[in-house]
Coordinates of C-alpha atoms in Angstrom, one line a residue:
Chain A
K1 CA 67.4 19.1 47.8
A2 CA 65.6 16.0 49.2
G3 CA 61.8 16.3 49.8
V4 CA 59.8 15.5 52.8
T5 CA 60.1 11.8 53.8
Q6 CA 57.7 9.8 55.8
T7 CA 58.1 6.3 57.3
P8 CA 56.7 3.8 57.2
R9 CA 54.7 4.2 54.0
Y10 CA 52.2 1.5 55.0
L11 CA 51.1 0.2 58.3
I12 CA 48.4 -2.3 59.5
K13 CA 47.5 -2.2 63.2
T14 CA 44.8 -3.8 65.3
R15 CA 42.2 -1.8 67.2
G16 CA 43.5 -0.8 70.6
Q17 CA 47.1 -0.7 69.6
Q18 CA 49.2 2.4 69.3
V19 CA 51.3 3.6 66.4
T20 CA 54.1 6.1 65.8
L21 CA 54.7 7.7 62.5
S22 CA 57.8 9.6 61.5
C23 CA 58.4 12.6 59.3
S24 CA 61.7 14.2 58.1
P25 CA 61.2 17.7 56.7
I26 CA 63.1 19.4 53.9
S27 CA 66.5 20.4 55.1
G28 CA 66.3 23.9 56.7
H29 CA 62.6 23.8 57.2
R30 CA 61.6 24.3 60.8
S31 CA 57.9 23.8 60.7
V32 CA 56.1 20.5 60.4
S33 CA 52.4 20.1 60.2
W34 CA 50.4 16.8 60.3
Y35 CA 47.1 16.1 58.4
Q36 CA 44.7 13.2 58.3
Q37 CA 43.2 12.5 54.9
T38 CA 40.1 10.4 54.5
P39 CA 37.6 10.1 51.6
G40 CA 34.8 11.4 53.8
Q41 CA 36.5 14.3 55.7
G42 CA 39.2 15.4 53.2
L43 CA 42.4 16.9 54.6
Q44 CA 42.0 17.7 58.3
F45 CA 44.7 19.5 60.3
L46 CA 46.1 17.7 63.3
F47 CA 48.8 19.9 64.7
E48 CA 51.9 22.0 63.8
Y49 CA 55.3 22.0 65.4
F50 CA 57.8 24.8 65.1
S51 CA 61.2 24.7 66.8
E52 CA 60.2 21.8 68.9
T53 CA 57.0 23.5 70.2
Q54 CA 53.4 22.7 69.3
R55 CA 52.2 26.0 67.8
N56 CA 48.7 25.1 66.4
K57 CA 46.4 22.2 67.1
G58 CA 43.3 20.9 65.2
N59 CA 40.2 19.4 66.6
F60 CA 41.3 15.9 67.3
P61 CA 41.1 13.9 70.6
G62 CA 44.0 13.6 72.9
R63 CA 44.8 10.1 71.6
F64 CA 46.6 12.0 68.8
S65 CA 49.9 13.5 69.9
G66 CA 53.2 14.6 68.4
R67 CA 56.6 16.0 69.0
Q68 CA 59.4 17.6 67.2
F69 CA 63.1 17.0 67.7
S70 CA 66.0 19.5 67.6
N71 CA 66.8 18.5 64.0
S72 CA 63.2 19.3 63.0
R73 CA 62.2 15.7 62.5
S74 CA 58.7 15.0 63.8
E75 CA 56.8 12.1 65.1
M76 CA 53.1 11.6 65.7
N77 CA 51.6 9.0 67.9
V78 CA 48.1 7.6 68.0
S79 CA 47.1 5.6 71.0
T80 CA 44.2 3.2 71.5
L81 CA 43.6 2.9 67.8
E82 CA 40.0 2.9 66.5
L83 CA 38.7 1.7 63.2
G84 CA 38.0 5.3 62.2
D85 CA 41.7 6.2 62.5
S86 CA 42.3 4.4 59.2
A87 CA 43.5 7.1 56.9
L88 CA 46.4 8.6 55.0
Y89 CA 48.5 10.6 57.4
L90 CA 50.4 13.4 55.7
C91 CA 53.1 15.6 57.0
A92 CA 54.1 18.9 55.4
S93 CA 57.1 21.1 56.1
S94 CA 57.7 24.8 55.6
L95 CA 60.5 27.3 56.0
Q96 CA 58.2 29.6 58.0
G97 CA 60.2 32.7 57.3
S98 CA 58.4 36.1 57.0
L99 CA 58.6 35.8 53.2
S100 CA 58.1 32.1 52.8
Y101 CA 54.6 30.6 53.3
E102 CA 54.9 27.5 51.0
Q103 CA 54.1 24.2 52.5
Y104 CA 55.4 20.9 51.0
F105 CA 53.9 17.5 51.6
G106 CA 55.4 14.1 52.0
P107 CA 54.0 11.0 50.3
G108 CA 52.1 10.0 53.5
T109 CA 51.7 6.9 55.7
R110 CA 48.7 4.7 54.9
L111 CA 47.4 3.4 58.2
T112 CA 44.9 0.6 58.2
V113 CA 43.3 -0.3 61.5
T114 CA 41.6 -3.8 61.7
Chain B
G1 CA 38.1 29.7 62.1
E2 CA 38.5 29.7 58.3
N3 CA 36.1 27.8 56.1
V4 CA 37.0 27.0 52.5
E5 CA 34.5 25.7 50.0
Q6 CA 35.5 24.2 46.7
H7 CA 33.5 23.5 43.5
P8 CA 32.9 21.4 41.5
S9 CA 33.7 18.1 43.3
T10 CA 34.2 16.4 39.9
L11 CA 35.1 17.8 36.5
S12 CA 35.5 16.1 33.2
V13 CA 37.0 17.9 30.2
Q14 CA 38.1 16.9 26.7
E15 CA 41.9 17.0 26.1
G16 CA 42.8 20.5 24.9
D17 CA 39.9 22.2 26.7
S18 CA 40.2 24.5 29.7
A19 CA 39.3 23.6 33.3
V20 CA 38.3 26.0 36.0
I21 CA 38.0 25.2 39.7
K22 CA 36.6 27.7 42.2
C23 CA 37.1 28.2 45.9
T24 CA 35.6 30.6 48.4
Y25 CA 36.9 31.5 51.9
S26 CA 35.4 33.1 54.9
D27 CA 38.2 34.8 56.8
S28 CA 39.1 38.1 55.2
A29 CA 42.4 38.0 57.1
S30 CA 43.6 35.0 55.0
N31 CA 46.4 36.2 52.7
Y32 CA 47.9 33.1 51.2
F33 CA 46.1 30.8 48.8
P34 CA 48.0 27.7 47.4
W35 CA 46.7 25.0 45.0
Y36 CA 47.8 21.4 45.3
K37 CA 47.6 18.5 42.8
Q38 CA 47.3 15.0 44.3
E39 CA 47.9 12.0 42.1
L40 CA 46.9 8.5 43.2
G41 CA 49.1 7.1 45.9
K42 CA 51.1 10.4 46.4
G43 CA 51.0 13.3 48.7
P44 CA 49.7 16.7 47.5
Q45 CA 52.1 18.7 45.3
L46 CA 52.1 22.5 45.4
I47 CA 51.5 23.7 41.8
I48 CA 50.8 27.4 42.2
D49 CA 50.0 29.9 44.9
I50 CA 48.9 33.5 45.2
R51 CA 49.1 36.1 47.9
S52 CA 46.5 38.7 48.7
N53 CA 48.4 41.6 47.3
V54 CA 48.2 40.0 43.8
G55 CA 45.1 39.6 41.6
E56 CA 46.5 37.0 39.2
K57 CA 49.4 34.7 38.7
K58 CA 50.4 32.5 35.8
D59 CA 52.8 29.6 35.3
Q60 CA 52.7 28.2 31.8
R61 CA 49.3 26.5 31.4
I62 CA 48.2 27.2 35.0
A63 CA 46.8 30.4 36.4
V64 CA 45.2 31.5 39.6
T65 CA 43.0 34.5 40.1
L66 CA 42.0 36.1 43.4
N67 CA 39.1 38.4 44.2
K68 CA 39.6 39.7 47.7
T69 CA 36.4 41.6 47.8
A70 CA 34.3 38.6 47.0
K71 CA 36.6 36.3 48.9
H72 CA 37.0 33.7 46.1
F73 CA 39.9 32.4 44.1
S74 CA 40.1 30.1 41.1
L75 CA 42.5 27.8 39.3
H76 CA 42.5 27.8 35.5
I77 CA 44.2 25.1 33.5
T78 CA 44.4 25.7 29.8
E79 CA 45.1 23.2 27.0
T80 CA 44.5 20.3 29.4
Q81 CA 46.4 17.0 28.9
P82 CA 45.7 13.5 30.2
E83 CA 48.5 13.9 32.8
D84 CA 46.5 16.8 34.4
S85 CA 44.0 14.2 35.6
A86 CA 44.3 14.2 39.4
V87 CA 42.6 15.6 42.5
Y88 CA 43.1 19.3 43.0
F89 CA 42.9 21.1 46.4
C90 CA 42.7 24.7 47.2
A91 CA 43.7 26.1 50.6
A92 CA 43.7 29.4 52.6
S93 CA 46.1 30.5 55.2
L94 CA 47.2 33.5 57.2
A95 CA 50.8 34.1 56.6
G96 CA 51.6 30.4 56.2
N97 CA 50.1 29.5 59.6
Q98 CA 47.4 26.9 59.9
F99 CA 46.1 25.9 56.4
Y100 CA 42.4 25.2 55.7
F101 CA 41.8 23.0 52.7
G102 CA 38.9 22.7 50.3
T103 CA 37.2 19.3 49.8
G104 CA 39.0 18.6 46.5
T105 CA 38.1 18.4 42.8
S106 CA 38.6 15.2 40.9
L107 CA 39.6 16.3 37.4
T108 CA 39.5 13.8 34.5
V109 CA 40.9 14.8 31.1
I110 CA 39.5 12.6 28.4
P111 CA 41.9 11.9 25.5

């Protein structure tokens, strides 16, 4: 079974621009979560989507948004990029059944804002 | 919300020795505790997990223990090998809902 895939793997953007990242979960998984990873802050939860609905949200500004499609693929968007948005953005998928809690990560998208 | 603390932040061991990483959590309702290994340039990989109804779980050279009363859990790696060198993260979750991660432990296994 294919793992979680994220595109693009690397991205360089200029301050003020916007960016869209994509995540395809493991086949059959209905939940997709997004995380920001930086050396100083570690892994920080952005939001989680389940069946096209945002179910949980972390403490990030409204510039960070996401959505999930009917095939469970998810996108996250960051508008008006700031230098501090440079990070590894990870998505993770899970089955989210009553007996299945495991969450599996993709390889991440490395975003650099200049 | 939940708060997960992880220690130590860095750990160096000789090949063949054991490594232990410890985490504490604050929310007694948390019932799922996974451990992840992250190698350079890759996403975190789930290596072992434990649920609150179990005190210990083993998978070959890796084991995890959970003390619900004290609200702490630990990762034990025995007979360490150079390929075990990576950053390890613990996490806590309530039934697979929002995960709270520790700050990571950089493990170096010296050949």
